[in-house]
Short mmCIF file of C-alpha atoms and ligand atoms in Angstrom, two decimals:
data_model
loop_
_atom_site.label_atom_id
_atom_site.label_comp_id
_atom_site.label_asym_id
_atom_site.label_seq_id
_atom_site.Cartn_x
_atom_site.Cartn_y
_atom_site.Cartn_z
CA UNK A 1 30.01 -6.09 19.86
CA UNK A 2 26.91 -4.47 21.40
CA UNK A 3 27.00 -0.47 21.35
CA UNK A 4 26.70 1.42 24.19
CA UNK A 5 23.63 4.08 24.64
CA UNK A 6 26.17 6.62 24.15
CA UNK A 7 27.54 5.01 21.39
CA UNK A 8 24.28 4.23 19.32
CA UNK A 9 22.92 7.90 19.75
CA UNK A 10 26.42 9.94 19.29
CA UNK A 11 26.59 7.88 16.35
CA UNK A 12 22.66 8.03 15.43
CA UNK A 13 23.12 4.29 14.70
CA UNK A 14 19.08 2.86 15.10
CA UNK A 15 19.85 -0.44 13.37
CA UNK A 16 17.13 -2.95 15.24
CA UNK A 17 19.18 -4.18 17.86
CA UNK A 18 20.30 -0.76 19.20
CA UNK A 19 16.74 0.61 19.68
CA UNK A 20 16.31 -2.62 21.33
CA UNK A 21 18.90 -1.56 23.59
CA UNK A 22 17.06 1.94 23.86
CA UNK A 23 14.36 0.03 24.75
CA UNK A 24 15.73 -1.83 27.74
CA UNK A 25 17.89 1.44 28.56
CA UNK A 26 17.67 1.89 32.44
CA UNK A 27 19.30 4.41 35.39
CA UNK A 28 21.39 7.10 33.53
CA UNK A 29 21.37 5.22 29.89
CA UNK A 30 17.74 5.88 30.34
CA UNK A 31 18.14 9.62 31.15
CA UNK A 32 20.45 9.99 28.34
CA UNK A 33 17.88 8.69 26.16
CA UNK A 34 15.59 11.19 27.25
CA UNK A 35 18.08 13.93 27.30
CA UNK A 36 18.26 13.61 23.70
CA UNK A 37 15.39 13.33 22.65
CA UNK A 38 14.43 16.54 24.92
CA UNK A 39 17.21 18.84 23.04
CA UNK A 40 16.16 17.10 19.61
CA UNK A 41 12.33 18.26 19.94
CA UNK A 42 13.67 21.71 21.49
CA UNK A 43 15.89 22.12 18.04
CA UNK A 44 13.48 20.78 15.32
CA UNK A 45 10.19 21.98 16.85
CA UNK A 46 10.43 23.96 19.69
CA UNK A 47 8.72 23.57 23.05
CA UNK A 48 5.22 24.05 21.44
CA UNK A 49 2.33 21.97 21.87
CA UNK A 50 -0.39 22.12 18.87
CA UNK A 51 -4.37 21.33 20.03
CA UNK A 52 -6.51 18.86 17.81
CA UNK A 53 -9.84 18.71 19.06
CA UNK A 54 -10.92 14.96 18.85
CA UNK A 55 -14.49 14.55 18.10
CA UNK A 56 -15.33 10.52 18.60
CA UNK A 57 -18.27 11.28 16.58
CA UNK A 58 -19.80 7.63 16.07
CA UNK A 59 -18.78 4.01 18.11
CA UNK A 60 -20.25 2.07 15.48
CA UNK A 61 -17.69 -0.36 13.87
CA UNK A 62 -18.15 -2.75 11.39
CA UNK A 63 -15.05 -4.67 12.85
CA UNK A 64 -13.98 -7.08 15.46
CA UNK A 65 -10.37 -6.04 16.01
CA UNK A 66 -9.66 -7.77 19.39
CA UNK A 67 -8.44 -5.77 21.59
CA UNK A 68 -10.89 -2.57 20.79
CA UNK A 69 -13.84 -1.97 23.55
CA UNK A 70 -15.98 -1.04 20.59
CA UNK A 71 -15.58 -3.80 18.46
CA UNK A 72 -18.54 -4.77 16.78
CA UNK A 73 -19.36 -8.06 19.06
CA UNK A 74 -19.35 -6.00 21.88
CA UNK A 75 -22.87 -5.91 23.27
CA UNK A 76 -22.03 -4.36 26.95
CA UNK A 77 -22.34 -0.67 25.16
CA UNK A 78 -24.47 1.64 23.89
CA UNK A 79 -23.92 2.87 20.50
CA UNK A 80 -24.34 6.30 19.34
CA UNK A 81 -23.98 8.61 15.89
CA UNK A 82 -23.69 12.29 16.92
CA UNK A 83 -26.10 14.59 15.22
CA UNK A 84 -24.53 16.46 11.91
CA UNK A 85 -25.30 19.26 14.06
CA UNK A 86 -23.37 18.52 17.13
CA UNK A 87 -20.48 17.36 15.29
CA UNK A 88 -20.82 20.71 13.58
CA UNK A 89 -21.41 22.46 17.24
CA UNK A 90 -18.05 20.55 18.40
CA UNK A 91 -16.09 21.59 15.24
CA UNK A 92 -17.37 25.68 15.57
CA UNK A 93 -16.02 25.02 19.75
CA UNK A 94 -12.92 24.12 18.42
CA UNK A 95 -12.86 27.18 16.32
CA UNK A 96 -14.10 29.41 18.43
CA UNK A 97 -10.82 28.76 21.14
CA UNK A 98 -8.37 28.47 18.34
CA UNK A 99 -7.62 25.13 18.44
CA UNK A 100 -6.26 25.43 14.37
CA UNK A 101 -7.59 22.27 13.83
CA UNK A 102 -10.04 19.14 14.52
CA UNK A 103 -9.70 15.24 14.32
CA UNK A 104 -12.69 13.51 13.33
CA UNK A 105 -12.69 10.14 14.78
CA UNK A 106 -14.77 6.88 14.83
CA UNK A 107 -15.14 3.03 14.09
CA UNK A 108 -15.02 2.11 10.86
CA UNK A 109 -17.79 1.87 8.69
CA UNK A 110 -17.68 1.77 4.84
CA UNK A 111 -20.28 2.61 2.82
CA UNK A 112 -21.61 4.90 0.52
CA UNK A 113 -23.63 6.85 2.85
CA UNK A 114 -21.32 6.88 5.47
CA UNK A 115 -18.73 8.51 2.76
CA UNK A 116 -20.85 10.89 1.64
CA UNK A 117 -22.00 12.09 4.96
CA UNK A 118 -18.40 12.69 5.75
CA UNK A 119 -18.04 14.56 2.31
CA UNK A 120 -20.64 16.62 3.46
CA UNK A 121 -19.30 17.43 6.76
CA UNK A 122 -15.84 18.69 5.76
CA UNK A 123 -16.81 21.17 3.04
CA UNK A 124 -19.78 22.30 6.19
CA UNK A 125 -16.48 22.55 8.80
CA UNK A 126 -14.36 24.27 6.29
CA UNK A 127 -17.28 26.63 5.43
CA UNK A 128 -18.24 27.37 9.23
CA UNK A 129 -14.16 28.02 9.72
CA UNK A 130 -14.01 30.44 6.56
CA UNK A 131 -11.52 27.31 5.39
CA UNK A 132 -9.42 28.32 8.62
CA UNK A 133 -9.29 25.08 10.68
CA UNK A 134 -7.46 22.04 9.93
CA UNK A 135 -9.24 18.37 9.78
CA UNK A 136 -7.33 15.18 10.85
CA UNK A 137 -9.45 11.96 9.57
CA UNK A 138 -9.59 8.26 11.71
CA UNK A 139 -12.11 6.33 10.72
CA UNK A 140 -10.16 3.49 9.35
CA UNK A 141 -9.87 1.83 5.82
CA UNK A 142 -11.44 3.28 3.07
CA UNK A 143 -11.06 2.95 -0.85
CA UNK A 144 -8.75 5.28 -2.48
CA UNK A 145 -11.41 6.73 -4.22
CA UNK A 146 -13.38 7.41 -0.50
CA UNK A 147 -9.66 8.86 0.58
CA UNK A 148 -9.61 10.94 -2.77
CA UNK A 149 -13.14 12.49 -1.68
CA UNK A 150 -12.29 12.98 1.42
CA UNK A 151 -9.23 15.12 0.45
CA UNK A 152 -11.05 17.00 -2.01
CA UNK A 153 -13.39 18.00 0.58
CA UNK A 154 -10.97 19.64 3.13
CA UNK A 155 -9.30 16.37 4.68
CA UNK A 156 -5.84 16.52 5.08
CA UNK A 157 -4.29 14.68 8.10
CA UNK A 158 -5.04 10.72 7.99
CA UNK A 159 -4.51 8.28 11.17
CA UNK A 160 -4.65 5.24 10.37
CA UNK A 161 -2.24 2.73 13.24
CA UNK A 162 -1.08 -0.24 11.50
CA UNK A 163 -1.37 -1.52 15.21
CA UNK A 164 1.77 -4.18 14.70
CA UNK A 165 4.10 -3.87 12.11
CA UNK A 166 5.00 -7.48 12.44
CA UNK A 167 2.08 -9.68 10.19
CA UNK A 168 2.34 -12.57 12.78
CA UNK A 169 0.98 -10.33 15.59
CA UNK A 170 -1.16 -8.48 13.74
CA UNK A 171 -2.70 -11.57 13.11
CA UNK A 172 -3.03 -12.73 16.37
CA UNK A 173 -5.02 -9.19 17.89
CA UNK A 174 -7.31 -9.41 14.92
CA UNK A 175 -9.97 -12.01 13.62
CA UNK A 176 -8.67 -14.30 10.55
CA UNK A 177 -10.88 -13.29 8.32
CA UNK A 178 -10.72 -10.42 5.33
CA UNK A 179 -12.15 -7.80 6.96
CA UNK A 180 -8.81 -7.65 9.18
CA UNK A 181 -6.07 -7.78 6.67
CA UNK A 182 -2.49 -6.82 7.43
CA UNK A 183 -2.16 -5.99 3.67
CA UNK A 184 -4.72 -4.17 3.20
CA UNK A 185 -4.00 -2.23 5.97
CA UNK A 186 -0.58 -1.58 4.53
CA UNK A 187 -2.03 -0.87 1.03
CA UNK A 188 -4.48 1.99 3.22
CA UNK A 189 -1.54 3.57 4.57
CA UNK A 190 0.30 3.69 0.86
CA UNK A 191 -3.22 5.17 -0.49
CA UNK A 192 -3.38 8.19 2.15
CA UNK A 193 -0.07 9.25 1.37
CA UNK A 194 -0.44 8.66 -2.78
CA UNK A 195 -3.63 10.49 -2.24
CA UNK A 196 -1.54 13.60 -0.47
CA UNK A 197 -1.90 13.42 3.16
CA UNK A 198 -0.16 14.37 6.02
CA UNK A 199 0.08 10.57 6.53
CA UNK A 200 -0.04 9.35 10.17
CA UNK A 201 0.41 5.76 11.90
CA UNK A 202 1.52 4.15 15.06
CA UNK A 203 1.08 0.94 16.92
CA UNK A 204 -0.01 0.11 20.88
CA UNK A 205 2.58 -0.84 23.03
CA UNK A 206 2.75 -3.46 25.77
CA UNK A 207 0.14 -5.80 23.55
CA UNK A 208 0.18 -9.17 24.25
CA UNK A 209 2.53 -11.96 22.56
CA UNK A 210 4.67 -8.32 22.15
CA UNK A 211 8.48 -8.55 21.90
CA UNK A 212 11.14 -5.29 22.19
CA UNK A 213 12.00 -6.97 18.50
CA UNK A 214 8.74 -5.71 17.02
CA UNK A 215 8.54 -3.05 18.94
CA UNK A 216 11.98 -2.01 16.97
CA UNK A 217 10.45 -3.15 14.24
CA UNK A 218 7.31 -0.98 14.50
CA UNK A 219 9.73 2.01 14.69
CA UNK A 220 11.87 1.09 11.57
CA UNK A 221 8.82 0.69 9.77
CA UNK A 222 8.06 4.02 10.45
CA UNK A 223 11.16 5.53 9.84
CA UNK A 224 11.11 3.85 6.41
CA UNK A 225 7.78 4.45 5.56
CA UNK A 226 8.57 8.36 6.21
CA UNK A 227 5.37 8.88 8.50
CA UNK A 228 4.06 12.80 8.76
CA UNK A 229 2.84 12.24 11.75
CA UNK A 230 2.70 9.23 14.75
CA UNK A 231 -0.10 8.54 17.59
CA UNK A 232 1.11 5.49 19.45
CA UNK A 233 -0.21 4.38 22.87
CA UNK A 234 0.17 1.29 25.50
CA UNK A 235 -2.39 -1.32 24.55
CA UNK A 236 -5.11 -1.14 27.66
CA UNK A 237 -7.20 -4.08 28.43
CA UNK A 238 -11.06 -3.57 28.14
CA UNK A 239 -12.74 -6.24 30.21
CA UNK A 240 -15.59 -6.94 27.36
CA UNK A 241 -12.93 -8.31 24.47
CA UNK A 242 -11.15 -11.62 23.60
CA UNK A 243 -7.73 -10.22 24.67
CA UNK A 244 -8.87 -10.03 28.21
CA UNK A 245 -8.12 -13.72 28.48
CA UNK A 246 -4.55 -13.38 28.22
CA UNK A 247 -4.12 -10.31 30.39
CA UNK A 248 -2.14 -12.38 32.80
CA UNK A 249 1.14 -12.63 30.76
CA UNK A 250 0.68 -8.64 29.92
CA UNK A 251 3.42 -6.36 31.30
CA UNK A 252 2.51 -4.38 34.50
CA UNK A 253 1.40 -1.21 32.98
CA UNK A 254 3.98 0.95 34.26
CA UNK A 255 6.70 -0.89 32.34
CA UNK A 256 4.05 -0.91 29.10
CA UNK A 257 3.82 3.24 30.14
CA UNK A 258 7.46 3.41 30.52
CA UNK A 259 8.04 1.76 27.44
CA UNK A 260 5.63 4.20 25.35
CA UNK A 261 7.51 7.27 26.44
CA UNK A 262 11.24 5.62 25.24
CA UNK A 263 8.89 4.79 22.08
CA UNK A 264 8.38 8.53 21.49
CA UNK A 265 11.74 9.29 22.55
CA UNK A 266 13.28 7.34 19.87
CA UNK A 267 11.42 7.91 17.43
CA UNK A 268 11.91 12.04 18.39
CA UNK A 269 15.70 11.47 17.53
CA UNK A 270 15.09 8.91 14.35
CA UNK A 271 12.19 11.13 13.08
CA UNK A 272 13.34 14.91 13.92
CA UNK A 273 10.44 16.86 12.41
CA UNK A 274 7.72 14.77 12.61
CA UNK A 275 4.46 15.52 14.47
CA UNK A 276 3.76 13.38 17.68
CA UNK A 277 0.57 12.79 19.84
CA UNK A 278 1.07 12.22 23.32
CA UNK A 279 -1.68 9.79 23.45
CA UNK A 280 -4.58 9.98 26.18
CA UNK A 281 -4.39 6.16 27.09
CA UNK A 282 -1.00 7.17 28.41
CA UNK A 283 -3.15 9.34 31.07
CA UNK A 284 -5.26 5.89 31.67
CA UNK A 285 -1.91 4.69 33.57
CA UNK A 286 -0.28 7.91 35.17
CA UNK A 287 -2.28 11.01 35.87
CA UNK A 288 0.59 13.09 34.18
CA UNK A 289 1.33 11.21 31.45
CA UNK A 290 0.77 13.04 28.52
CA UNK A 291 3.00 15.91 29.99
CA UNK A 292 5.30 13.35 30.40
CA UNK A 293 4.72 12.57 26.45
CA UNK A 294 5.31 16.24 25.79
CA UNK A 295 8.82 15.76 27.86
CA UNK A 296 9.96 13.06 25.91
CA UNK A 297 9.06 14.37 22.33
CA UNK A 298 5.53 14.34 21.76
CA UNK A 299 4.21 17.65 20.31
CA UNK A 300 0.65 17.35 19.56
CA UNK A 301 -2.43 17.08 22.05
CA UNK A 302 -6.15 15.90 21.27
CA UNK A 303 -8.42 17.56 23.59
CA UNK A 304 -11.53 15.58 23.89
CA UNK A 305 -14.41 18.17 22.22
CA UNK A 306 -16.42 15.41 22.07
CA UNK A 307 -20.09 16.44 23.92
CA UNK A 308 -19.69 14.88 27.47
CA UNK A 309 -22.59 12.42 27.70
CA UNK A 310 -21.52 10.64 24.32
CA UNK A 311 -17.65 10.41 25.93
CA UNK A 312 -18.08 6.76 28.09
CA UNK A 313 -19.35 5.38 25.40
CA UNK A 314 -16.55 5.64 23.43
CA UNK A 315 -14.58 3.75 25.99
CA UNK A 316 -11.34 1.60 24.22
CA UNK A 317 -9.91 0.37 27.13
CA UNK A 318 -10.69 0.23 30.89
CA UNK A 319 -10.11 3.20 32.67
CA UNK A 320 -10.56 5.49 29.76
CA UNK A 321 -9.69 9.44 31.52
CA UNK A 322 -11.53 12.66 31.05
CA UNK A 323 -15.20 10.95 30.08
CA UNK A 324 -16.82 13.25 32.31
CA UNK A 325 -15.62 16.96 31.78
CA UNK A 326 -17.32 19.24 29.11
CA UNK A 327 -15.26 20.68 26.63
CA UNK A 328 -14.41 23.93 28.55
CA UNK A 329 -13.26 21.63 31.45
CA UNK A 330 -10.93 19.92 29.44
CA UNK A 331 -9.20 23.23 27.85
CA UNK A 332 -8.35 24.89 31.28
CA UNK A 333 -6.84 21.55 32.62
CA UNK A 334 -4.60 21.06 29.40
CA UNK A 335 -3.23 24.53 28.82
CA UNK A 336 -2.22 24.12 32.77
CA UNK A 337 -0.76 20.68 32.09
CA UNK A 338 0.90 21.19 29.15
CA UNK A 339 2.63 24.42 30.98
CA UNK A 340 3.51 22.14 33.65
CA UNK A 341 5.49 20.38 30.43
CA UNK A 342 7.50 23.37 30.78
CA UNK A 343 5.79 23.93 26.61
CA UNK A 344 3.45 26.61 25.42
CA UNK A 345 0.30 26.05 23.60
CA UNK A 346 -0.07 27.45 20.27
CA UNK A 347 -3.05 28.89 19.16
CA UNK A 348 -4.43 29.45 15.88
CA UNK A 349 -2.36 27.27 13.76
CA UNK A 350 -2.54 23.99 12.09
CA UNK A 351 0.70 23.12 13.40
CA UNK A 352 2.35 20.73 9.80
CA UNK A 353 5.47 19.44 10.25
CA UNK A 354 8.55 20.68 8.15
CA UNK A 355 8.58 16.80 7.46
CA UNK A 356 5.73 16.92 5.42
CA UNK A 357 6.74 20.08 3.32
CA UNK A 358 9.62 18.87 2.33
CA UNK A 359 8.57 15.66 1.43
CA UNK A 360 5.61 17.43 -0.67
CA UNK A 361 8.47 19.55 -2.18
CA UNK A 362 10.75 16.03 -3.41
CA UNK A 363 7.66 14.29 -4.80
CA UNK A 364 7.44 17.83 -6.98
CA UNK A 365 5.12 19.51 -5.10
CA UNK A 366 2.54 17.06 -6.89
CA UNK A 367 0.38 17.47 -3.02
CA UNK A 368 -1.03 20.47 -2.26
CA UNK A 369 -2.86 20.40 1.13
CA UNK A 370 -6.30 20.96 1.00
CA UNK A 371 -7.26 24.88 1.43
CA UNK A 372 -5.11 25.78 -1.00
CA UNK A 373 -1.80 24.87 1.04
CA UNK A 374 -2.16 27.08 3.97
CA UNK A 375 -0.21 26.71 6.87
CA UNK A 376 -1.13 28.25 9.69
CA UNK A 377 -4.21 30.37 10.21
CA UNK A 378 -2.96 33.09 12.33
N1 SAM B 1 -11.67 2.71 13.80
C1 SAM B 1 -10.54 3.45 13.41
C2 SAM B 1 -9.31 2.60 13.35
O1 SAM B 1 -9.31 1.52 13.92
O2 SAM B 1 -8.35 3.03 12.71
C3 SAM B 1 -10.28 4.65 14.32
C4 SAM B 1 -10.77 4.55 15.73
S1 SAM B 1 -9.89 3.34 16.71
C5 SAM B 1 -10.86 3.28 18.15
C6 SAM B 1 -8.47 4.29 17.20
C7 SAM B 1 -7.36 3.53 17.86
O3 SAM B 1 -7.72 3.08 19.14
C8 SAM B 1 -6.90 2.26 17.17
O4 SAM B 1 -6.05 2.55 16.10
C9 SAM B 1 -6.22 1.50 18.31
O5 SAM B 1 -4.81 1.60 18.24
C10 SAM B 1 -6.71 2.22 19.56
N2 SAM B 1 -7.22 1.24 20.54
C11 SAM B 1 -8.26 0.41 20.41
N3 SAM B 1 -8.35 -0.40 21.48
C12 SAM B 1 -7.35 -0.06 22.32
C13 SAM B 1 -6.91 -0.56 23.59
N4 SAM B 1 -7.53 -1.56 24.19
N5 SAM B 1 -5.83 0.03 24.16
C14 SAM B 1 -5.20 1.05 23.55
N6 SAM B 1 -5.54 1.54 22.36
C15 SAM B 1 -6.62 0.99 21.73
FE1 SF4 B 2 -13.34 -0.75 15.13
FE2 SF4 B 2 -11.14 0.79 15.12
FE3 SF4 B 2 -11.93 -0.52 17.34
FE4 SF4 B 2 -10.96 -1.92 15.30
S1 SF4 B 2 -9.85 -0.39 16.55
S2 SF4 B 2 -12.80 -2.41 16.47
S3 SF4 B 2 -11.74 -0.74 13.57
S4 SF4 B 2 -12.99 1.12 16.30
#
């Protein structure tokens, strides 16, 4: 017999046809939903919001994922490579307003020069930030020596979205070819957290050929995986990729919104202490949507630090918000919004999740976090 919403989260029962359930929840189910997850992020993490300032610092990509507005085959866009010094300039901004800590993002490039530039870069961020502020890496799959490095340097958040969970859809948003591998992918994911990260992954939501079932899948895969940290979206068409042609069977994009924000919420009560991003493409659909992220159990925002003329160029999806404010700009209008979440922002801290201390502690405290294991940097 099917459960009720009650039922499934008085019970905490998240077998895959109850979130799918969650999923569909409408009218006061839905509010219940919400409800929960509300007092669940209130009791395991407080109404706090942490900062990461996202630097997009390159939009070169060696990859043809289809869905991605910066895909390699696109030719409808300029490409850039910040500067060591701007990146550097972004990173000391960061510092300078007490963000706690940075996420260096871009498409995905592997090579030896490309790793040792990063290298470089970390130990220059930790040294400008007398080893204060915290880095969050996304720039894709790497070799688990490259993810080693990396760590060693002062790395020690990792992003990497398996996109799908399910192989059969991964396969159909991606190329069939090598260079888009569901295993591998996988096998990245197991490397970052062998390696000692604060491991993070997530998926977009609303794709096409999508079904609720993977979508519960996605979140059982998470769950099982025991993820530090999640940053999942809804999938936005870009006009200038292969997906484009199938926009038509798409979900309007207030259901694919709607459906992100009972993503988080679920995943708030299946996943108590984990950190959450309450991810800008949700601000693509509704103006407020990232507060209403924070509302449903997201705890972590990524002000764009990226320098302002580089910012359209780094456009995913159509409709891509905030590509024309500086850096200031964007820190006024966040700290408002985020109060409008009824949440304060906290300054000066790398904000890690209890999640990932105690999981350090059962694999026997075998992963310290770079910088010597410090928390926050009050
Ligand atoms: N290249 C790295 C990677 O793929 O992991 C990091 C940068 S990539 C641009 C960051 C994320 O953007 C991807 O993981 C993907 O989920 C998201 N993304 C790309 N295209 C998108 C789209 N059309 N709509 C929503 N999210 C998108
Ligand atoms: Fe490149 Fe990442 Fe976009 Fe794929 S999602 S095309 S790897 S930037």
């Amino acid at each position: 017999m099917d459960l009720t919403v009650n039922d499934i989260l008085s019970r905490g029962d998240f077998r895959r046809e109850n979130i799918v359930t969650l999923l569909e929840s409408e009218g006061e189910d839905r509010k219940l939903l919400f409800s929960e997850s509300a007092r669940t992020k209130e009791r395991y993490i407080g109404n706090k919001v942490w900062f990461r300032g996202l630097i997009e610092f390159s939009n070169i990509c060696g990859k043809n994922c289809l869905y991605c507005g910066i895909r390699q085959g696109n030719k409808n866009l300029e490409r850039y490579n910040l500067t060591d010094k701007e990146i550097l300039a972004a990173a000391d901004f960061a510092y300078r307003n007490r963000y706690g800590s940075i996420a260096l993002q871009s498409g995905e490039i592997e090579s030896r020069s490309f790793t040792l530039r990063i290298e470089s870069l970390l130990r220059r961020i930790k040294e400008l930030s007398h080893g204060e502020l915290g880095i969050t890496l996304s720039v894709g799959e790497q070799e688990p020596s490259v993810y080693k490095r990396w760590f060693d340097a002062g790395a020690h958040r990792y992003l990497l979205r398996i996109e799908a969970t399910n192989p059969e859809l991964y396969r159909k948003i991606h190329p069939k070819n090598i260079k888009h591998d569901f295993q591998r992918r996988l096998d990245c994911l197991k490397s970052l957290q062998d390696t000692g990260y604060q491991t993070g992954t997530g998926v977009m939501i609303g794709l096409p050929y999508q079904t609720m079932d993977d979508l519960a899948g996605d979140l059982l895969f998470m769950k099982e995986f025991d993820i530090d940290m999640c940053g999942m979206g809804p999938y936005i068409e870009h006009a200038d990729t292969p997906l484009i042609k199938v926009s038509g069977s798409l979900l309007p994009p207030y259901i694919r919104f709607d459906l992100t924000l009972k993503m988080i919420a679920i995943l708030r009560i299946m996943m108590k202490d984990i950190n959450m991003v309450a991810a800008t493409a949700l601000q693509a659909i509704d103006p407020v949507g990232r507060e209403k992220a924070v509302k449903a159990g997201a705890n972590i925002i990524m002000p764009n630090i990226t320098p302002g003329m580089y910012r359209d160029s780094y456009k995913l999806y159509n409709n891509k918000p905030c590509t024309d404010d500086s850096a200031d700009d964007c820190l006024s209008c966040l700290e408002t919004r985020v109060n409008l979440a009824d949440s304060e922002v906290i300054y000066g801290e790398w904000g890690d999740t209890i999640h990932y201390r105690k999981r350090r502690q059962a694999s026997g405290g075998r992963h310290q976090a770079a910088g010597g294991g410090q928390e926050g940097i009050t």
